[in-house]
Structures are given as C-alpha cells and as structure tokens.
Short mmCIF file of C-alpha atoms and ligand atoms in Angstrom, two decimals:
data_model
loop_
_atom_site.label_atom_id
_atom_site.label_comp_id
_atom_site.label_asym_id
_atom_site.label_seq_id
_atom_site.Cartn_x
_atom_site.Cartn_y
_atom_site.Cartn_z
CA MET A 1 8.55 21.53 21.81
CA GLU A 2 5.85 24.11 21.48
CA LYS A 3 3.80 23.22 18.35
CA THR A 4 3.71 26.62 16.18
CA LYS A 5 4.49 25.88 12.71
CA LYS A 6 1.17 24.23 10.76
CA LEU A 7 2.27 21.35 8.18
CA PHE A 8 -0.63 20.35 5.76
CA ILE A 9 0.38 17.34 3.67
CA LYS A 10 -1.36 14.78 1.09
CA THR A 11 -0.42 11.51 -0.24
CA TYR A 12 -1.21 10.01 -3.14
CA GLY A 13 -0.08 6.52 -3.72
CA CYS A 14 0.11 2.92 -1.87
CA GLN A 15 0.24 2.24 1.50
CA MET A 16 4.25 2.71 1.81
CA ASN A 17 3.68 6.57 1.13
CA VAL A 18 0.32 6.41 3.98
CA TYR A 19 3.24 5.11 6.83
CA ASP A 20 5.71 7.45 5.03
CA SER A 21 3.63 10.54 5.51
CA GLU A 22 3.18 9.70 9.68
CA ARG A 23 6.86 9.44 9.90
CA MET A 24 7.75 12.64 7.84
CA SER A 25 5.14 14.05 10.33
CA GLU A 26 6.74 12.59 13.13
CA ALA A 27 10.02 13.81 12.67
CA LEU A 28 8.60 17.99 11.29
CA GLY A 29 6.88 17.67 14.94
CA GLU A 30 9.92 17.48 16.53
CA ASP A 31 10.62 20.53 14.65
CA GLY A 32 7.88 22.75 15.98
CA TYR A 33 5.41 22.15 12.94
CA GLU A 34 1.80 20.08 14.15
CA GLU A 35 -0.51 18.75 11.68
CA THR A 36 -3.76 20.49 9.67
CA LEU A 37 -6.44 19.22 6.98
CA ASN A 38 -6.73 22.76 6.02
CA PRO A 39 -3.76 23.63 3.33
CA ASN A 40 -4.80 27.43 3.27
CA GLU A 41 -3.40 27.81 6.88
CA ALA A 42 -0.28 25.52 6.51
CA ASP A 43 3.16 27.18 7.50
CA MET A 44 4.66 24.36 4.77
CA ILE A 45 2.72 22.15 2.64
CA LEU A 46 4.38 18.36 1.40
CA LEU A 47 2.73 16.02 -1.16
CA ASN A 48 4.06 12.80 -1.00
CA THR A 49 3.51 11.07 -4.39
CA CYS A 50 3.19 8.46 -6.63
CA HIS A 51 5.26 7.70 -10.54
CA ILE A 52 3.31 4.13 -10.84
CA ARG A 53 0.74 5.56 -13.51
CA GLU A 54 1.29 8.89 -15.98
CA LYS A 55 -2.43 10.07 -13.96
CA ALA A 56 -1.34 9.61 -10.74
CA ALA A 57 2.68 12.06 -11.58
CA GLU A 58 0.34 14.65 -14.17
CA LYS A 59 -2.04 15.13 -10.92
CA VAL A 60 0.65 16.44 -8.34
CA TYR A 61 1.96 19.62 -10.79
CA SER A 62 -2.23 20.01 -11.10
CA GLU A 63 -1.87 20.57 -7.29
CA LEU A 64 0.94 22.28 -7.15
CA GLY A 65 -0.74 24.89 -9.40
CA ARG A 66 -3.12 25.34 -7.18
CA PHE A 67 -1.10 26.53 -4.66
CA LYS A 68 -0.14 29.64 -6.72
CA GLU A 69 -2.19 32.04 -5.02
CA LEU A 70 -1.85 30.76 -1.58
CA LYS A 71 2.36 31.39 -1.83
CA ALA A 72 2.21 34.87 -3.41
CA ASN A 73 -0.27 35.83 -0.33
CA LYS A 74 2.11 33.92 1.61
CA PRO A 75 5.81 34.20 0.46
CA ASP A 76 7.39 32.03 3.60
CA LEU A 77 4.92 29.32 2.95
CA LYS A 78 7.27 26.22 2.00
CA ILE A 79 6.21 23.49 -0.80
CA GLY A 80 7.85 20.65 -0.66
CA VAL A 81 7.28 16.92 -3.25
CA ALA A 82 8.50 13.66 -1.61
CA GLY A 83 8.08 9.99 -2.30
CA CYS A 84 8.01 8.79 -6.33
CA VAL A 85 7.77 11.45 -8.70
CA ALA A 86 10.08 13.53 -6.74
CA GLN A 87 12.72 10.67 -7.02
CA ALA A 88 12.08 9.97 -10.54
CA GLU A 89 12.37 13.67 -11.78
CA GLY A 90 14.60 16.09 -8.99
CA GLU A 91 15.01 19.21 -10.44
CA GLU A 92 12.71 18.89 -13.16
CA ILE A 93 9.80 19.83 -11.07
CA ILE A 94 11.31 22.68 -9.67
CA LYS A 95 12.05 22.96 -13.38
CA ARG A 96 8.86 22.90 -14.31
CA GLN A 97 6.95 24.59 -11.43
CA PRO A 98 9.46 27.13 -9.43
CA LEU A 99 7.46 27.65 -6.58
CA VAL A 100 8.04 24.25 -5.28
CA ASP A 101 11.00 25.10 -2.53
CA LEU A 102 12.50 20.96 -1.59
CA ILE A 103 12.61 17.79 -3.39
CA VAL A 104 13.67 14.84 -0.93
CA GLY A 105 13.21 11.68 -2.35
CA PRO A 106 11.80 7.99 0.01
CA GLN A 107 15.72 6.99 1.43
CA SER A 108 16.40 11.23 2.29
CA TYR A 109 13.11 11.20 4.59
CA GLN A 110 15.46 11.64 7.71
CA ASN A 111 16.99 14.30 6.45
CA ILE A 112 13.27 16.13 6.22
CA ALA A 113 13.19 18.46 9.11
CA ASP A 114 16.78 19.92 8.74
CA LEU A 115 15.76 20.39 4.07
CA ALA A 116 12.19 22.08 6.09
CA SER A 117 14.54 25.06 8.35
CA ASN A 118 17.50 24.68 5.05
CA ALA A 119 14.40 26.05 2.35
CA VAL A 120 14.50 30.08 2.99
CA ASP A 121 15.14 32.64 1.35
CA GLY A 122 14.66 30.62 -2.21
CA ARG A 123 17.66 28.07 -1.22
CA LYS A 124 15.70 25.12 -3.11
CA GLN A 125 16.45 21.81 -0.68
CA ILE A 126 16.76 18.70 -3.24
CA ASP A 127 17.90 15.78 -1.27
CA ILE A 128 17.12 12.21 -3.77
CA ALA A 129 20.19 10.17 -1.89
CA PHE A 130 20.26 6.35 -1.54
CA PRO A 131 21.93 6.64 1.80
CA GLU A 132 22.91 3.05 2.77
CA GLU A 133 21.39 2.98 6.41
CA ASP A 134 17.70 2.47 7.50
CA LYS A 135 16.15 6.09 7.14
CA PHE A 136 13.33 4.58 9.38
CA SER A 137 15.74 4.38 12.45
CA LEU A 138 17.09 7.35 12.31
CA LEU A 139 13.24 8.83 12.42
CA LYS A 140 12.41 9.32 14.90
CA GLN A 141 9.11 6.98 16.37
CA LYS A 142 7.27 9.56 18.20
CA ARG A 143 3.32 8.76 18.83
CA ALA A 144 1.54 12.10 20.26
CA GLY A 145 -1.38 10.04 20.57
CA GLN A 146 -3.28 7.30 21.11
CA ARG A 147 -3.50 5.14 17.90
CA GLY A 148 -6.53 3.40 15.41
CA PRO A 149 -6.50 0.03 16.10
CA SER A 150 -5.31 -0.85 12.89
CA ALA A 151 -1.50 0.80 11.60
CA PHE A 152 0.98 0.01 8.98
CA LEU A 153 4.44 -1.03 9.62
CA THR A 154 7.29 -0.91 6.44
CA VAL A 155 9.31 -4.03 6.68
CA GLN A 156 10.86 -3.65 3.49
CA GLU A 157 11.19 -0.95 0.36
CA GLY A 158 11.90 -1.78 -2.92
CA CYS A 159 12.16 -4.37 -5.43
CA ASP A 160 14.80 -6.34 -7.38
CA LYS A 161 11.84 -7.60 -9.99
CA PHE A 162 12.75 -5.26 -12.55
CA CYS A 163 8.86 -6.22 -14.86
CA ALA A 164 9.00 -4.45 -17.85
CA PHE A 165 6.64 -1.98 -17.39
CA CYS A 166 7.70 -1.12 -13.51
CA VAL A 167 9.05 2.41 -11.93
CA VAL A 168 9.08 0.46 -8.31
CA PRO A 169 13.03 -0.19 -8.76
CA TYR A 170 13.44 3.12 -10.07
CA THR A 171 11.78 5.44 -7.73
CA ARG A 172 12.36 3.56 -4.92
CA GLY A 173 16.36 1.67 -4.94
CA ALA A 174 17.48 -2.42 -4.47
CA GLU A 175 15.27 -4.47 -1.57
CA ASN A 176 16.05 -3.54 1.67
CA SER A 177 15.30 -4.85 5.02
CA ARG A 178 14.25 -3.86 8.66
CA PRO A 179 16.55 -5.75 11.34
CA VAL A 180 14.14 -7.85 12.97
CA SER A 181 14.95 -6.69 16.16
CA ARG A 182 13.31 -2.83 14.97
CA VAL A 183 10.73 -4.10 13.37
CA ILE A 184 9.32 -5.96 16.84
CA ASP A 185 10.33 -2.82 18.60
CA GLU A 186 8.07 -0.89 16.83
CA ALA A 187 5.38 -3.64 16.89
CA LYS A 188 5.77 -3.81 20.45
CA HIS A 189 5.79 0.36 20.49
CA LEU A 190 2.12 0.49 18.45
CA VAL A 191 0.54 -2.10 20.35
CA GLU A 192 1.29 0.33 23.66
CA SER A 193 -0.42 3.06 22.04
CA GLY A 194 -3.31 1.01 21.19
CA VAL A 195 -3.18 -0.75 17.84
CA LYS A 196 -4.45 -4.24 17.44
CA GLU A 197 -3.70 -4.89 13.81
CA ILE A 198 0.09 -5.16 11.94
CA THR A 199 -0.19 -4.82 8.39
CA LEU A 200 3.63 -5.14 7.48
CA LEU A 201 4.12 -3.45 3.98
CA GLY A 202 6.67 -3.68 1.58
CA GLN A 203 6.76 -3.14 -2.53
CA ASN A 204 7.93 -6.96 -2.30
CA VAL A 205 7.19 -7.17 1.61
CA ASN A 206 7.43 -11.49 0.26
CA ALA A 207 11.02 -10.52 -0.58
CA TYR A 208 11.76 -10.32 3.66
CA HIS A 209 15.22 -10.65 3.91
CA GLY A 210 16.14 -8.81 7.65
CA THR A 211 18.77 -10.08 9.89
CA GLY A 212 16.43 -11.83 12.75
CA LEU A 213 17.55 -12.17 16.47
CA ASP A 214 20.60 -14.49 16.05
CA GLY A 215 21.90 -12.20 13.98
CA LYS A 216 21.03 -15.25 10.59
CA GLU A 217 18.85 -14.14 7.86
CA TRP A 218 14.77 -14.21 8.94
CA SER A 219 12.36 -14.71 6.40
CA LEU A 220 9.44 -13.00 6.19
CA ALA A 221 7.14 -15.91 7.93
CA LYS A 222 9.62 -16.22 10.52
CA LEU A 223 9.35 -12.48 11.38
CA ILE A 224 5.55 -12.89 11.46
CA TRP A 225 6.00 -15.71 14.27
CA GLU A 226 8.50 -13.51 16.03
CA LEU A 227 5.35 -11.10 16.16
CA GLU A 228 2.57 -14.00 16.92
CA LYS A 229 4.80 -13.44 20.34
CA VAL A 230 3.96 -10.22 20.95
CA ASP A 231 0.71 -9.25 23.43
CA GLY A 232 -2.08 -7.74 22.98
CA LEU A 233 -1.09 -7.99 18.76
CA ALA A 234 -3.84 -9.79 17.69
CA ARG A 235 -3.81 -10.00 13.96
CA ILE A 236 -1.42 -9.19 11.26
CA ARG A 237 -1.54 -9.14 8.07
CA PHE A 238 1.32 -8.38 5.20
CA THR A 239 1.41 -6.78 1.58
CA THR A 240 2.14 -6.20 -1.35
CA SER A 241 3.88 -10.45 -2.04
CA HIS A 242 5.13 -11.08 -5.25
CA PRO A 243 3.97 -15.32 -6.27
CA ASN A 244 8.03 -15.77 -6.72
CA ASP A 245 8.51 -15.52 -2.94
CA MET A 246 5.54 -17.29 -1.70
CA THR A 247 8.19 -19.28 0.45
CA PRO A 248 6.91 -22.86 1.85
CA ASP A 249 7.14 -21.00 5.23
CA LEU A 250 5.40 -18.24 4.58
CA ILE A 251 2.63 -20.54 2.58
CA GLU A 252 2.28 -22.60 6.15
CA ALA A 253 1.93 -19.81 8.37
CA HIS A 254 -1.46 -19.01 6.95
CA GLY A 255 -2.40 -22.99 7.72
CA THR A 256 -0.82 -22.58 11.64
CA CYS A 257 -0.20 -18.83 12.56
CA LYS A 258 -2.96 -17.90 14.41
CA LYS A 259 -2.64 -14.32 14.13
CA LEU A 260 -2.26 -13.97 10.65
CA MET A 261 -5.12 -13.16 8.69
CA PRO A 262 -6.72 -15.49 5.86
CA TYR A 263 -6.38 -12.94 3.19
CA LEU A 264 -4.06 -12.99 0.73
CA HIS A 265 -3.29 -10.26 -1.77
CA LEU A 266 -1.02 -12.50 -4.87
CA PRO A 267 -0.70 -9.89 -7.90
CA VAL A 268 -0.84 -11.56 -11.17
CA GLN A 269 -1.02 -9.03 -13.48
CA SER A 270 -2.38 -11.55 -16.69
CA GLY A 271 -2.93 -14.74 -17.18
CA SER A 272 -1.00 -14.97 -20.74
CA ASN A 273 2.13 -16.83 -20.83
CA LYS A 274 2.36 -14.74 -23.58
CA ILE A 275 2.44 -11.19 -21.98
CA LEU A 276 3.22 -12.59 -18.85
CA LYS A 277 7.03 -13.42 -20.00
CA ARG A 278 6.99 -9.95 -21.64
CA MET A 279 6.42 -7.80 -18.38
CA ASN A 280 9.08 -10.84 -16.99
CA ARG A 281 8.09 -11.63 -14.01
CA SER A 282 8.96 -15.00 -14.16
CA HIS A 283 6.46 -16.99 -13.47
CA ASN A 284 3.26 -18.29 -15.34
CA ALA A 285 0.01 -18.66 -14.92
CA GLU A 286 -0.10 -22.43 -14.24
CA SER A 287 2.38 -21.66 -11.91
CA TYR A 288 0.60 -19.02 -9.99
CA LEU A 289 -2.83 -21.13 -9.98
CA SER A 290 -0.84 -23.87 -8.69
CA LEU A 291 0.30 -21.77 -5.85
CA ILE A 292 -3.36 -20.67 -4.71
CA SER A 293 -4.03 -24.22 -4.80
CA LYS A 294 -1.76 -25.11 -2.08
CA ILE A 295 -2.22 -21.61 -0.30
CA ARG A 296 -5.90 -22.95 0.23
CA GLU A 297 -5.14 -26.53 0.80
CA VAL A 298 -3.67 -25.23 4.29
CA ARG A 299 -6.48 -22.47 4.52
CA PRO A 300 -9.17 -23.45 1.66
CA ASP A 301 -10.71 -20.13 3.40
CA ILE A 302 -8.36 -17.23 2.18
CA LEU A 303 -9.87 -14.22 0.43
CA ILE A 304 -7.76 -13.72 -2.84
CA SER A 305 -7.15 -10.55 -4.29
CA GLY A 306 -5.13 -9.15 -7.38
CA ASP A 307 -3.51 -6.69 -8.97
CA PHE A 308 -3.61 -7.49 -12.72
CA ILE A 309 -2.67 -4.35 -16.02
CA VAL A 310 -4.37 -4.75 -19.35
CA GLY A 311 -3.59 -3.27 -23.15
CA PHE A 312 0.13 -4.40 -22.08
CA PRO A 313 1.80 -3.70 -25.31
CA GLU A 314 1.43 -6.82 -27.86
CA GLU A 315 -1.54 -7.75 -25.89
CA THR A 316 -4.16 -10.13 -28.33
CA ASP A 317 -8.05 -10.27 -27.79
CA LYS A 318 -6.78 -14.18 -27.38
CA ASP A 319 -3.68 -13.32 -24.00
CA PHE A 320 -6.96 -10.98 -22.77
CA GLU A 321 -9.41 -14.06 -22.79
CA ASP A 322 -6.94 -16.05 -21.25
CA THR A 323 -6.48 -13.04 -18.04
CA ILE A 324 -10.42 -13.35 -17.70
CA SER A 325 -10.38 -18.22 -17.52
CA LEU A 326 -7.70 -17.52 -14.49
CA ILE A 327 -9.66 -14.94 -13.36
CA LYS A 328 -12.88 -17.56 -13.36
CA ASN A 329 -10.71 -20.37 -12.07
CA ILE A 330 -9.32 -18.43 -9.02
CA GLU A 331 -12.78 -16.11 -8.12
CA TYR A 332 -11.30 -13.14 -6.49
CA GLY A 333 -13.17 -11.54 -3.83
CA GLN A 334 -11.11 -8.14 -4.33
CA ALA A 335 -8.89 -7.35 -6.96
CA PHE A 336 -7.24 -4.19 -8.76
CA SER A 337 -7.36 -3.79 -12.13
CA PHE A 338 -5.30 -0.52 -14.11
CA LYS A 339 -4.88 -0.29 -18.08
CA TYR A 340 -1.23 -0.06 -18.68
CA SER A 341 0.06 3.08 -18.97
CA THR A 342 3.64 3.56 -20.51
CA ARG A 343 6.74 5.25 -17.83
CA PRO A 344 9.76 6.27 -19.31
CA GLY A 345 12.39 4.83 -18.55
CA THR A 346 10.84 1.48 -19.00
CA PRO A 347 11.91 -1.34 -21.23
CA ALA A 348 7.47 -1.69 -21.83
CA ALA A 349 7.37 1.30 -23.02
CA GLU A 350 9.36 1.16 -26.45
CA ARG A 351 7.38 -1.35 -27.80
CA ASP A 352 3.75 -1.65 -29.53
CA GLN A 353 0.88 0.17 -27.79
CA VAL A 354 -2.22 -1.15 -27.27
CA SER A 355 -5.24 1.28 -28.05
CA GLU A 356 -6.65 3.33 -25.50
CA GLU A 357 -10.43 2.46 -27.06
CA VAL A 358 -8.91 -1.82 -26.44
CA LYS A 359 -7.91 -0.73 -23.24
CA THR A 360 -11.05 0.78 -22.31
CA ALA A 361 -13.39 -1.81 -23.15
CA ARG A 362 -10.72 -4.90 -22.17
CA LEU A 363 -10.68 -2.55 -18.27
CA HIS A 364 -14.44 -2.44 -18.15
CA LYS A 365 -15.28 -6.44 -19.51
CA LEU A 366 -12.61 -7.99 -16.37
CA GLN A 367 -13.98 -5.24 -13.92
CA ASP A 368 -17.82 -6.71 -14.18
CA LEU A 369 -16.22 -10.14 -13.57
CA ILE A 370 -14.17 -9.63 -10.87
CA LYS A 371 -17.14 -7.06 -8.88
CA LYS A 372 -19.59 -10.15 -9.56
CA GLN A 373 -16.54 -12.67 -8.00
CA GLN A 374 -16.67 -10.22 -5.51
CA LYS A 375 -19.95 -9.96 -4.31
CA ASN A 376 -20.61 -13.99 -4.73
CA ILE A 377 -17.97 -13.60 -1.93
CA GLN A 378 -19.91 -10.96 0.16
CA ASP A 379 -23.02 -12.65 -0.72
CA LYS A 380 -21.87 -15.86 0.82
CA MET A 381 -20.78 -14.50 4.24
CA ILE A 382 -24.34 -14.26 4.76
CA GLY A 383 -25.14 -16.07 7.86
CA ARG A 384 -21.97 -16.70 9.10
CA LYS A 385 -19.80 -15.18 11.98
CA VAL A 386 -16.79 -13.55 11.41
CA HIS A 387 -14.18 -11.68 14.04
CA VAL A 388 -14.12 -7.84 12.90
CA LEU A 389 -11.96 -5.37 14.54
CA PHE A 390 -13.93 -1.69 14.75
CA GLU A 391 -11.35 1.02 13.58
CA ARG A 392 -14.59 4.11 13.34
CA LYS A 393 -17.66 5.54 13.92
CA GLY A 394 -20.52 5.01 11.00
CA ARG A 395 -22.43 7.41 9.60
CA PHE A 396 -25.26 6.74 11.65
CA ASP A 397 -25.81 6.83 15.17
CA ASN A 398 -24.31 4.37 17.28
CA GLN A 399 -23.23 2.82 14.49
CA LEU A 400 -19.33 1.44 13.80
CA VAL A 401 -17.71 0.41 11.26
CA GLY A 402 -14.66 -1.96 11.00
CA LYS A 403 -12.89 -5.07 8.96
CA SER A 404 -13.76 -9.04 9.77
CA GLU A 405 -10.38 -10.89 9.04
CA TYR A 406 -11.63 -11.46 5.10
CA LEU A 407 -10.56 -7.63 5.06
CA HIS A 408 -14.46 -6.89 4.65
CA ALA A 409 -15.43 -3.68 5.61
CA VAL A 410 -18.90 -4.78 8.80
CA ASN A 411 -21.15 -2.32 10.11
CA VAL A 412 -22.73 -2.80 13.16
CA THR A 413 -25.26 -0.73 15.56
CA ASP A 414 -24.95 -1.53 18.33
CA PRO A 415 -24.34 1.54 21.06
CA THR A 416 -22.68 -1.32 23.13
CA ILE A 417 -18.77 -1.50 21.79
CA SER A 418 -16.99 1.27 21.06
CA VAL A 419 -13.60 1.85 18.42
CA GLY A 420 -10.39 -1.18 19.24
CA GLU A 421 -13.03 -3.52 19.84
CA LEU A 422 -12.90 -6.75 18.85
CA LYS A 423 -16.17 -8.65 18.40
CA GLN A 424 -18.44 -12.18 16.90
CA VAL A 425 -20.40 -10.80 14.85
CA HIS A 426 -22.95 -12.65 12.56
CA ILE A 427 -23.23 -11.63 9.04
CA ASP A 428 -26.46 -10.30 8.54
CA LYS A 429 -26.87 -8.31 5.03
CA SER A 430 -24.22 -7.59 1.96
CA ASN A 431 -24.01 -4.20 0.91
CA PRO A 432 -22.93 -2.85 -3.21
CA ASN A 433 -19.29 -2.30 -0.74
CA SER A 434 -20.01 -3.78 2.67
CA LEU A 435 -21.54 -6.56 5.25
CA SER A 436 -23.87 -5.27 7.91
CA GLY A 437 -24.11 -7.77 11.04
CA SER A 438 -24.78 -7.87 15.10
CA VAL A 439 -22.69 -8.49 17.69
CA SER A 440 -22.78 -12.32 18.11
CA ASN A 441 -21.65 -13.81 21.40
N1 SAH B 501 5.18 -5.62 -5.81
C1 SAH B 501 4.06 -5.10 -6.20
C2 SAH B 501 3.22 -3.93 -7.41
C3 SAH B 501 3.68 -2.55 -7.11
S1 SAH B 501 2.91 -1.67 -7.87
C4 SAH B 501 3.67 -6.19 -7.23
O1 SAH B 501 4.58 -6.55 -7.54
O2 SAH B 501 2.74 -7.19 -7.49
C5 SAH B 501 0.72 -1.47 -8.07
C6 SAH B 501 0.11 -2.36 -8.45
O3 SAH B 501 0.37 -0.81 -10.73
C7 SAH B 501 1.21 -3.24 -10.02
O4 SAH B 501 0.33 -4.31 -9.13
C8 SAH B 501 -0.12 -3.34 -10.95
O5 SAH B 501 -0.93 -3.67 -11.15
C9 SAH B 501 -0.18 -1.56 -11.27
N2 SAH B 501 1.20 -1.57 -12.07
C10 SAH B 501 2.26 -0.90 -11.98
N3 SAH B 501 3.40 -0.16 -13.26
C11 SAH B 501 1.71 -0.40 -14.44
C12 SAH B 501 1.85 0.30 -15.45
N4 SAH B 501 3.01 1.30 -16.24
N5 SAH B 501 0.66 0.42 -15.63
C13 SAH B 501 -0.47 0.49 -15.63
N6 SAH B 501 -0.66 -0.16 -14.14
C14 SAH B 501 1.07 0.09 -13.41
FE1 SF4 B 502 6.97 -2.95 -9.51
FE2 SF4 B 502 7.04 -5.61 -10.82
FE3 SF4 B 502 8.58 -5.17 -8.75
FE4 SF4 B 502 6.24 -5.33 -8.27
S1 SF4 B 502 8.16 -6.97 -8.42
S2 SF4 B 502 7.28 -3.01 -7.78
S3 SF4 B 502 5.61 -4.84 -10.26
S4 SF4 B 502 8.84 -4.66 -10.94
FE1 F3S B 503 3.14 4.84 -5.51
FE2 F3S B 503 5.87 5.21 -5.09
FE3 F3S B 503 3.57 3.54 -4.12
S1 F3S B 503 5.62 5.02 -7.30
S2 F3S B 503 2.62 2.85 -5.69
S3 F3S B 503 4.20 5.63 -4.46
S4 F3S B 503 6.25 2.99 -4.41
#
C-alpha cells in the first residue's frame, strides 16, 4: 500500500514496549502510515507509555501538553496513548487531556489500525480489553527493509506474581505464553531479514510455558533449545527473569547451549529477608545467592545483572545494609536501581513510607557500589578476547559499535568490518561505558 500518512511513535518503559511499538508501526504501515522522527509533520502521534513509577506516568501528561499547539494548527492530527498508562488509566487520560483521540491497552494492539481510522470527528476510541487470543498472531509481521543484527521477540506477557510494589500484573494482565511454533516462525523470519541475535522478552520470561511442537507444554529452556537449531541465528538472550522460575533445565542450558549468551538479568530487589517478604517476592536472600552460585557453577564467566528498589516501606538502615552485603557478595556486572515509588492500587502504597532524603542517600550509596563492581568487571576484560556482534556505526570514522557476549558495548576502529558482522576482538581498553579493542583472528 502506498504510504501517504506520517506516524510519530515515542516509546517509554521496557523492551516489551519497544517490541510493541514496532508491531504497531507495522500494523499501521498496512494502513498507509509511514514512520517519521518529526512530530511536527505527523498525521498521527502515538505515545507508548510506561506506568512502572510515578515519574514515568507523569512524563506522558507533560508530553501530551506539548502537542496542544500542534493539534490546534492541525485539527486532523490524531493523538493516541498506548501502553501501560493507557491500560491503567483508560478514559481518565481523556478527562485530564481532552486532545487525546485514542487509548489502546497492550492487549489490544491488533485493533490499532481500526481504532485509528475510527478516531475521526472527535469520536474518541478506547480499547483496553484483555482478549483471549494471541494479539501478535493477528498483527502483521511485515518487515519493510533490512533489520539491524539484533532484535527483540516477545514470547511471554503478563505476570501472576503480584509483588507488593508493582503495577505490571494490572497493566499487562495474567501470564500468557505464545506457542513455540509461532516463536520459531517469527525467529526464522527475523533471521531471513538479517538478524543474528534474538532477545526473548517477557515480563517474566522464564515463567514461559507455551504449547510445544509436540502439543505438550514447553519450558523456556526447551524453547531455547529449539531456537538453537535455527540456521543463521548466532545468539540467544532472554529478559526479564524471576528467581523463582530459574528451573534446573534453564540453569543447565547456560552451561551447554552454545548460542545462549553468558549474561543473566536476574532482579532480586532487596537483600533483606524482611523486606523481600513484605514485597511478596517469595524468595529470600539466601535462595537467591545459592541460585547464582548454581548458575556460576555451570557457567563461571556469566555476567550477572539485577534490579534493586531502595526505600521500600518500612526499610530500615539495617535492611538496606543487608542489600549492600548481598551486592558485595554477588558482584554485579550491571544493575538498575530505583527509589521506591508508590503506585495506586498496589498493596505497598498504603504502608509507612520512607522519606525522600533517606531514599536518595541509599540510592547514591547503592549506585556507587554497583558502579565500582561494574568497572572492576569491565577492567578485567582488558587483554581478553571476546566475540562482538557489530550493531551500528560509531561517532568516529571507520568506528563500529557492537556488543560482546557479556553485553558490554565494544568499539572497534577498522575499515574492513561492517555492521552485522560477528568478530573476535581483543580488548585493549576499558572506558567509562564501553570497551575498545581490535579485531583478532
Ligand atoms: N518482572 C521483572 C521486573 C519488571 S519491572 C521482575 O520481577 O524482576 C522492572 C523493575 O522496575 C523492577 O525489577 C523493579 O526494580 C522496578 N520497579 C517496579 N515497580 C517499582 C516501583 N513501584 N517503584 C520503584 N521501582 C519499581
Ligand atoms: Fe512486577 Fe513482581 Fe511481576 Fe516482576 S514479578 S513484573 S516485579 S509483579
Ligand atoms: Fe513500564 Fe509496562 Fe514495561 S509499566 S516497564 S512499559 S510492562
């Protein structure tokens, strides 16, 4: 179809939103929309939003406010809100910001093109249903051009764990896994369009339990073994996983599956058993530590990454110190850390809150420690050979940037290599946020 209309999409939040935005863009592409990076020339603006912390949700409203003038000058401009804020707040968004024409929740993206074409003459469209079917099977998987060498593939959505701080079970609904055959078909399709590395996505990706090729339920490890057979696919990653779903077959796969990369994002949130209990995490610090040792037994060089929340209600100095000792014990190669943010409708929002000052101080202390560990692990890479998949051009002439198997960004200046190539690289230098090296055969 001829592309006659322009679409501007802005994506917030997690990688699942990045994947969803691509799917929505493809679905709207079927309807004549072409993506633009300039909101001023758009016929439709879509914000794919995140509700995980208060600031993330507030950003959406300030962004919408900025489109007021644009809409006044171009009354046909359609403004849509997708993602987790759309799901959590629904119609409220239009009450607060009447310039919004359509609201679409994460389980209804198969309807995006219809919603967009019906959103005319001030007829607001709202779809935040949780239908039964796999939305992705109804979304077109058309790829206009060549893709970069690394891609996301959502295999699981939703969460049944209900951690006391988290909105995801409400915004993404119950755990739901896509059938293995669909995942494999999509992976093959990605590989045909130039992809060499696939990151399997899910809010709880290791809770995956999709229908297998034999009609039985398959685990994430079984799915990974099936993907390993896909010719041309060089690397497999998965994120985000939950400690309670690190099953023995998945741990084992880290030791034996050649294409599975030695990097594991395994959030623990806190090192205090009291806080973990109040968070409803259903694991404790000791079980997390022993899990990490088991994984390191099968894959000693694996890089561990995590998520932390500081200042969860009733967190004392002693609880926080328990988190610090857990971090010292593990040695993280990477970690994401956040001040606890009260989310409406979640159990922890009603409890005794920690002051902002204390949260800030704890966050700084935790981040300083993580930074040191990160740098330490990075520095230890100097002199080692890693494999780098080159993803894009760097800032300098003949410079390319790629990722090592440990997900470190690696820069190499060499006119003989191109984007999409996988090369062995000798690491020469450790920079603040990357490594540099040279191709070595
Ligand atoms: N499913 C993943 C995490 C998804 S949300 C897991 O269970 O680990 C991503 C991260 O955001 C969480 O790991 C947590 O660290 C953080 N987060 C979630 N809700 C939060 C809140 N209310 N305040 C601060 N951080 C939060
Ligand atoms: Fe949120 Fe917990 Fe589910 Fe992760 S496991 S998405 S933190 S409720
Ligand atoms: Fe945010 Fe929704 Fe992802 S709340 S982190 S966009 S699942």
